[in-house]
Tab-separated table of C-alpha atoms in Angstrom:
chain	number	residue	atom	x	y	z
K	17	MET	CA	0.000	0.000	0.000
K	18	THR	CA	2.755	2.431	0.895
K	19	GLN	CA	4.778	1.645	-2.238
K	20	VAL	CA	1.770	2.242	-4.538
K	21	SER	CA	0.973	5.529	-2.823
K	22	LEU	CA	4.566	6.722	-3.214
K	23	GLU	CA	4.509	5.826	-6.908
K	24	GLN	CA	1.266	7.778	-7.326
K	25	VAL	CA	2.819	10.750	-5.565
K	26	ALA	CA	5.873	10.555	-7.848
K	27	ALA	CA	3.601	10.450	-10.926
K	28	LEU	CA	1.625	13.429	-9.629
K	29	LYS	CA	4.845	15.338	-8.985
K	30	HIS	CA	6.004	14.547	-12.546
K	31	SER	CA	2.694	15.755	-14.020
K	32	LEU	CA	2.934	18.860	-11.822
K	33	GLN	CA	6.409	19.570	-13.199
K	34	GLN	CA	5.098	19.141	-16.758
K	35	SER	CA	2.191	21.485	-15.976
K	36	THR	CA	4.654	24.018	-14.585
K	37	VAL	CA	6.696	23.821	-17.785
K	38	ALA	CA	3.523	24.228	-19.873
K	39	LYS	CA	2.488	27.189	-17.733
K	40	ASP	CA	5.886	28.792	-18.242
K	41	MET	CA	5.537	28.276	-22.014
K	42	LEU	CA	2.063	29.819	-21.972
K	43	VAL	CA	3.345	32.730	-19.928
K	44	ASN	CA	6.145	33.232	-22.449
K	45	ASP	CA	3.627	33.046	-25.339
K	46	VAL	CA	1.370	35.567	-23.629
K	47	ALA	CA	4.328	37.877	-23.037
K	48	ALA	CA	5.355	37.559	-26.716
K	49	HIS	CA	1.749	38.160	-27.776
K	50	GLU	CA	1.534	41.238	-25.552
K	51	ALA	CA	4.828	42.500	-26.992
K	52	LEU	CA	3.466	41.910	-30.529
K	53	HIS	CA	0.235	43.656	-29.595
K	54	ALA	CA	2.180	46.624	-28.208
K	55	MET	CA	4.302	46.738	-31.374
K	56	LEU	CA	1.166	46.668	-33.579
K	57	GLU	CA	-0.401	49.396	-31.457
K	58	ASN	CA	2.732	51.469	-31.911
K	59	GLU	CA	2.737	50.770	-35.654
K	60	LYS	CA	-0.977	51.657	-35.843
K	61	LYS	CA	-0.390	54.897	-34.016
K	62	GLU	CA	2.564	55.668	-36.262
K	63	ALA	CA	0.472	54.873	-39.368
K	64	VAL	CA	-2.387	57.065	-38.127
K	65	ARG	CA	0.076	59.829	-37.391
K	66	LEU	CA	1.627	59.481	-40.853
K	67	LEU	CA	-1.774	59.423	-42.539
K	68	GLN	CA	-2.881	62.433	-40.612
K	69	GLY	CA	0.370	64.145	-41.580
K	70	GLU	CA	-0.144	63.215	-45.240
K	71	ILE	CA	-3.758	64.385	-45.188
K	72	GLU	CA	-2.715	67.605	-43.566
K	73	PHE	CA	0.087	67.948	-46.108
K	74	VAL	CA	-2.379	67.350	-48.981
K	75	ARG	CA	-4.790	69.862	-47.533
K	76	VAL	CA	-1.981	72.363	-47.092
K	77	GLU	CA	-0.780	71.693	-50.648
K	78	ALA	CA	-4.303	72.002	-51.946
K	79	ALA	CA	-4.793	75.241	-50.071
K	80	THR	CA	-1.444	76.513	-51.306
K	81	LEU	CA	-2.334	75.639	-54.908
K	82	LEU	CA	-5.675	77.286	-54.511
K	83	ARG	CA	-4.036	80.379	-53.117
K	84	GLU	CA	-1.424	80.437	-55.891
K	85	ARG	CA	-3.830	79.930	-58.696
K	86	GLY	CA	-6.493	82.056	-57.147
K	87	GLU	CA	-9.166	82.608	-59.616
K	88	LYS	CA	-7.434	80.488	-62.273
K	89	VAL	CA	-8.335	77.292	-60.542
K	90	THR	CA	-11.268	75.852	-62.241
K	91	GLU	CA	-14.179	74.076	-60.714
K	92	ARG	CA	-12.909	70.795	-62.172
K	93	GLU	CA	-9.615	71.098	-60.346
K	94	GLN	CA	-11.442	71.853	-57.139
K	95	GLU	CA	-13.502	68.684	-57.604
K	96	ARG	CA	-10.323	66.720	-58.422
K	97	ALA	CA	-8.695	68.029	-55.270
K	98	ALA	CA	-11.808	67.233	-53.290
K	99	GLU	CA	-11.815	63.731	-54.776
K	100	GLU	CA	-8.133	63.273	-53.884
K	101	VAL	CA	-8.887	64.477	-50.371
K	102	ALA	CA	-11.853	62.110	-50.216
K	103	LYS	CA	-9.679	59.246	-51.482
K	104	GLU	CA	-7.028	60.029	-48.931
K	105	GLU	CA	-9.665	60.131	-46.205
K	106	ALA	CA	-11.149	56.845	-47.453
K	107	ARG	CA	-7.696	55.280	-47.558
K	108	HIS	CA	-7.042	56.627	-44.091
K	109	THR	CA	-10.409	55.268	-42.943
K	110	ARG	CA	-9.645	51.862	-44.465
K	111	SER	CA	-6.240	51.849	-42.802
K	112	ARG	CA	-7.794	52.880	-39.538
K	113	ASN	CA	-10.465	50.195	-39.883
K	114	ALA	CA	-7.809	47.587	-40.683
K	115	VAL	CA	-5.828	48.668	-37.633
K	116	VAL	CA	-9.002	48.499	-35.528
K	117	GLU	CA	-9.795	45.017	-36.883
K	118	GLU	CA	-6.245	43.921	-36.216
K	119	ARG	CA	-6.507	45.358	-32.723
K	120	ASP	CA	-9.836	43.598	-32.149
K	121	LYS	CA	-8.333	40.393	-33.451
K	122	LEU	CA	-5.358	40.795	-31.172
K	123	ASN	CA	-7.680	41.597	-28.261
K	124	THR	CA	-9.701	38.486	-29.034
K	125	GLN	CA	-6.536	36.382	-29.210
K	126	HIS	CA	-5.291	38.000	-26.020
K	127	ALA	CA	-8.593	37.279	-24.269
K	128	GLN	CA	-8.447	33.697	-25.551
K	129	TYR	CA	-4.873	33.356	-24.327
K	130	VAL	CA	-5.895	34.827	-20.978
K	131	ARG	CA	-8.819	32.380	-20.691
K	132	THR	CA	-6.551	29.502	-21.720
K	133	LEU	CA	-3.967	30.633	-19.175
K	134	GLU	CA	-6.602	30.963	-16.456
K	135	GLU	CA	-7.962	27.511	-17.265
K	136	THR	CA	-4.419	26.163	-17.262
K	137	HIS	CA	-3.737	27.841	-13.921
K	138	ARG	CA	-7.017	26.522	-12.572
K	139	GLU	CA	-6.199	22.989	-13.786
K	140	GLU	CA	-2.697	23.292	-12.328
K	141	ARG	CA	-4.103	24.457	-8.981
K	142	GLU	CA	-6.586	21.572	-9.078
K	143	ARG	CA	-3.777	19.145	-9.881
K	144	GLU	CA	-1.652	20.664	-7.120
K	145	ARG	CA	-4.541	20.325	-4.662
K	146	ASN	CA	-5.111	16.737	-5.780
K	147	ALA	CA	-1.381	16.019	-5.512
K	148	GLU	CA	-1.242	17.581	-2.051
K	149	LYS	CA	-4.344	15.628	-1.002
K	150	SER	CA	-2.902	12.394	-2.405
K	151	GLU	CA	0.428	13.065	-0.715
K	152	ARG	CA	-1.373	13.915	2.531
K	153	ASP	CA	-3.446	10.735	2.272
K	154	SER	CA	-0.316	8.756	1.445
K	155	LEU	CA	1.526	10.244	4.413
K	156	THR	CA	-1.510	9.563	6.622
K	157	LEU	CA	-1.655	5.962	5.420
K	158	THR	CA	2.107	5.619	5.858
K	159	ALA	CA	1.921	7.085	9.366
K	160	HIS	CA	-1.017	4.804	10.211
K	161	TRP	CA	0.809	1.796	8.811
K	162	ASN	CA	3.976	2.736	10.711
K	163	THR	CA	1.912	3.221	13.884
K	164	CYS	CA	0.307	-0.191	13.405
K	165	ASN	CA	3.751	-1.709	12.801
K	166	VAL	CA	5.130	0.000	15.923
K	167	ILE	CA	2.172	-1.221	17.998
K	168	THR	CA	2.540	-4.752	16.596
K	169	ILE	CA	6.296	-4.736	17.230
K	170	SER	CA	5.731	-3.400	20.766
K	171	GLN	CA	3.177	-6.138	21.425
K	172	GLU	CA	5.551	-8.773	20.035
K	173	LEU	CA	8.379	-7.384	22.186
K	174	ASP	CA	6.126	-7.464	25.258
K	175	ALA	CA	5.105	-11.037	24.425
K	176	LEU	CA	8.769	-11.979	23.955
K	177	LYS	CA	9.651	-10.343	27.275
K	178	ILE	CA	6.823	-12.215	29.003
K	179	ALA	CA	7.878	-15.480	27.350
K	180	ARG	CA	11.508	-14.829	28.316
K	181	ALA	CA	10.488	-14.083	31.903
K	182	ALA	CA	8.366	-17.256	31.953
K	183	LEU	CA	11.263	-19.272	30.554
K	184	SER	CA	13.609	-17.714	33.115
K	185	GLN	CA	11.181	-18.546	35.932
K	186	GLU	CA	10.738	-22.065	34.583
K	187	ARG	CA	14.510	-22.466	34.327
K	188	ASP	CA	14.943	-21.147	37.867
K	189	ALA	CA	12.210	-23.514	39.048
K	190	GLN	CA	13.892	-26.394	37.243
K	191	ASN	CA	17.231	-25.423	38.766
K	192	ALA	CA	15.655	-25.181	42.222
K	193	LEU	CA	13.897	-28.515	41.651
K	194	GLY	CA	17.162	-30.033	40.476
K	195	ILE	CA	18.914	-28.674	43.571
K	196	LEU	CA	16.119	-30.036	45.790
K	197	GLN	CA	16.261	-33.393	44.045
K	198	LYS	CA	20.022	-33.414	44.382
K	199	GLU	CA	19.739	-32.550	48.071
K	200	ARG	CA	17.086	-35.255	48.510
K	201	ILE	CA	19.299	-37.764	46.727
K	202	GLU	CA	22.271	-36.756	48.890
K	203	ARG	CA	20.081	-36.916	52.014
K	204	SER	CA	18.744	-40.309	50.912
K	205	GLU	CA	22.275	-41.506	50.275
K	206	ARG	CA	23.332	-40.261	53.716
K	207	GLU	CA	20.304	-41.930	55.281
K	208	ILE	CA	21.031	-45.129	53.380
K	209	ASN	CA	24.651	-44.996	54.534
K	210	THR	CA	23.489	-44.279	58.081
K	211	LEU	CA	21.029	-47.151	57.878
K	212	LYS	CA	23.773	-49.376	56.531
K	213	HIS	CA	26.016	-48.383	59.441
K	214	CYS	CA	23.145	-48.928	61.833
K	215	VAL	CA	22.415	-52.332	60.318
K	216	LEU	CA	26.080	-53.242	60.536
K	217	SER	CA	26.193	-51.959	64.129
K	218	LEU	CA	23.024	-53.834	64.971
K	219	GLU	CA	24.401	-56.975	63.372
K	220	ALA	CA	27.623	-56.509	65.338
K	221	ASP	CA	25.621	-55.768	68.508
K	222	VAL	CA	23.420	-58.816	67.904
K	223	SER	CA	26.400	-61.023	67.326
K	224	THR	CA	28.131	-59.493	70.399
K	225	GLY	CA	24.922	-59.801	72.426
K	226	LYS	CA	24.557	-63.424	71.456
K	227	LEU	CA	28.114	-64.099	72.562
K	228	GLU	CA	27.622	-62.197	75.796
K	229	GLY	CA	24.291	-63.950	76.367
K	230	GLU	CA	25.879	-67.295	75.878
K	231	ARG	CA	28.688	-66.318	78.211
K	232	GLU	CA	26.191	-64.955	80.755
K	233	GLU	CA	24.215	-68.203	80.603
K	234	GLU	CA	27.370	-70.154	81.140
K	235	ARG	CA	28.283	-67.949	84.131
K	236	LYS	CA	24.783	-68.343	85.566
K	237	LYS	CA	24.979	-72.083	85.200
K	238	GLU	CA	28.354	-72.119	86.890
K	239	ARG	CA	27.050	-69.891	89.751
K	240	GLU	CA	24.005	-72.134	90.136
K	241	LYS	CA	26.232	-75.095	90.313
K	242	GLU	CA	28.402	-73.351	92.900
K	243	ARG	CA	25.399	-72.304	94.958
K	244	ALA	CA	23.948	-75.771	94.695
K	245	ALA	CA	27.230	-77.153	95.859
K	246	LYS	CA	27.315	-74.716	98.798
K	247	GLY	CA	23.614	-75.313	99.598
K	248	VAL	CA	22.491	-71.630	99.691
K	249	SER	CA	18.727	-70.887	98.964
K	250	GLY	CA	17.426	-68.216	96.593
K	251	GLU	CA	16.006	-66.085	99.424
K	252	GLU	CA	19.356	-65.719	101.115
K	253	ARG	CA	21.154	-64.739	97.995
K	254	ARG	CA	22.085	-61.069	97.712
K	255	GLU	CA	22.820	-60.461	94.001
K	256	CYS	CA	22.524	-57.551	91.581
K	257	VAL	CA	19.364	-57.900	89.509
K	258	VAL	CA	21.278	-56.813	86.383
K	259	CYS	CA	24.575	-58.695	86.458
K	260	LEU	CA	23.411	-61.346	88.982
K	261	GLU	CA	26.719	-61.012	90.815
K	262	PRO	CA	27.122	-60.886	94.608
K	263	VAL	CA	26.946	-57.239	95.670
K	264	GLU	CA	29.539	-55.776	97.907
K	265	ARG	CA	28.215	-52.206	97.648
K	266	TRP	CA	24.489	-51.564	97.009
K	267	MET	CA	23.209	-48.439	95.253
K	268	MET	CA	19.835	-46.785	95.865
K	269	LEU	CA	18.096	-45.305	92.782
K	270	ARG	CA	16.277	-42.030	93.029
K	271	PRO	CA	13.508	-41.007	93.018
K	272	CYS	CA	11.921	-44.477	93.245
K	273	GLY	CA	14.241	-45.568	96.141
K	274	HIS	CA	14.779	-49.180	95.016
K	275	VAL	CA	18.021	-50.863	96.133
K	276	CYS	CA	18.620	-53.560	93.541
K	277	VAL	CA	21.809	-52.874	91.568
K	278	CYS	CA	25.513	-52.789	92.218
K	279	ALA	CA	27.807	-49.810	91.824
K	280	GLY	CA	29.025	-50.987	88.385
K	281	CYS	CA	25.580	-51.521	86.875
K	282	CYS	CA	24.180	-48.324	88.426
K	283	LYS	CA	26.295	-46.226	86.051
K	284	THR	CA	24.577	-47.673	82.952
K	285	GLN	CA	20.964	-47.641	84.152
K	286	VAL	CA	18.570	-44.941	83.004
K	287	GLN	CA	15.480	-46.759	84.238
K	288	CYS	CA	14.831	-48.698	87.403
K	289	PRO	CA	14.963	-52.471	86.641
K	290	ILE	CA	12.036	-53.048	89.016
K	291	CYS	CA	9.496	-50.192	88.448
K	292	ARG	CA	10.849	-48.854	85.125
K	293	SER	CA	10.814	-45.243	86.337
K	294	SER	CA	13.447	-42.765	85.160
K	295	VAL	CA	16.629	-42.597	87.244
K	296	THR	CA	17.795	-39.087	88.068
K	297	ASP	CA	20.388	-39.837	90.733
K	298	SER	CA	21.859	-42.678	92.795
K	299	PHE	CA	23.813	-43.001	96.023
K	300	ALA	CA	25.359	-45.773	98.142
K	301	ALA	CA	23.078	-47.673	100.496
K	302	PHE	CA	24.252	-49.541	103.591
K	303	LEU	CA	22.077	-52.507	104.571
């Protein structure tokens, strides 16, 4: 649309230039015609002046002849002189009429040239107005098209900015999610390693506990055998309820007040072996 409008404007400008050239030519023709008209007017005036001078000269000559001849001049000569004067006047009248006709013709041509020039000027002004209107419309269309393009480009830029911001947020979210997943994986790996260590420790503790249990059973059996050999009853025995060893120094657990463990086992007890209450303190008891 913009390219076609510009081509139309260029064509209108070209036609306007041609009209300007034609106007200049018409102006030059009118100026030449006016110069010719002025020259003819001058020639007509000069011819009239010459004719008037000749007529006056003839009249003067005729009067001079009449005065010289006086009474000798016959009536025929007077008629001949009158005829010559009449002929000169007729010739002068014809010349004057020819000059008047030529002047009228020149005036008619001048009026026709003036009308043609006015019509040409009017057409040129109309073409100039049309060219200005077309150029104005073209500029308006170009400005509107440029405005639409600017608005479209601005909207596309805004959409691109929004899309870029969304992509940046999505990338940040993916990075954060990747970091969280990495941290979860590392935490899971640490937990798995911890669980592995715990399992290994539990397996070691179980194996150690089994060995200690077996040893403890063997010691119990040996102590039972010894007690059976000595003949001591279960009521008279004074043993620690944890290690089942004879107690040399009893410890009282607080706050429950039970006296049931030795000094060695008291250090590892957090609950009372009898009532299962929490142990906050212990001290030696003398029975």
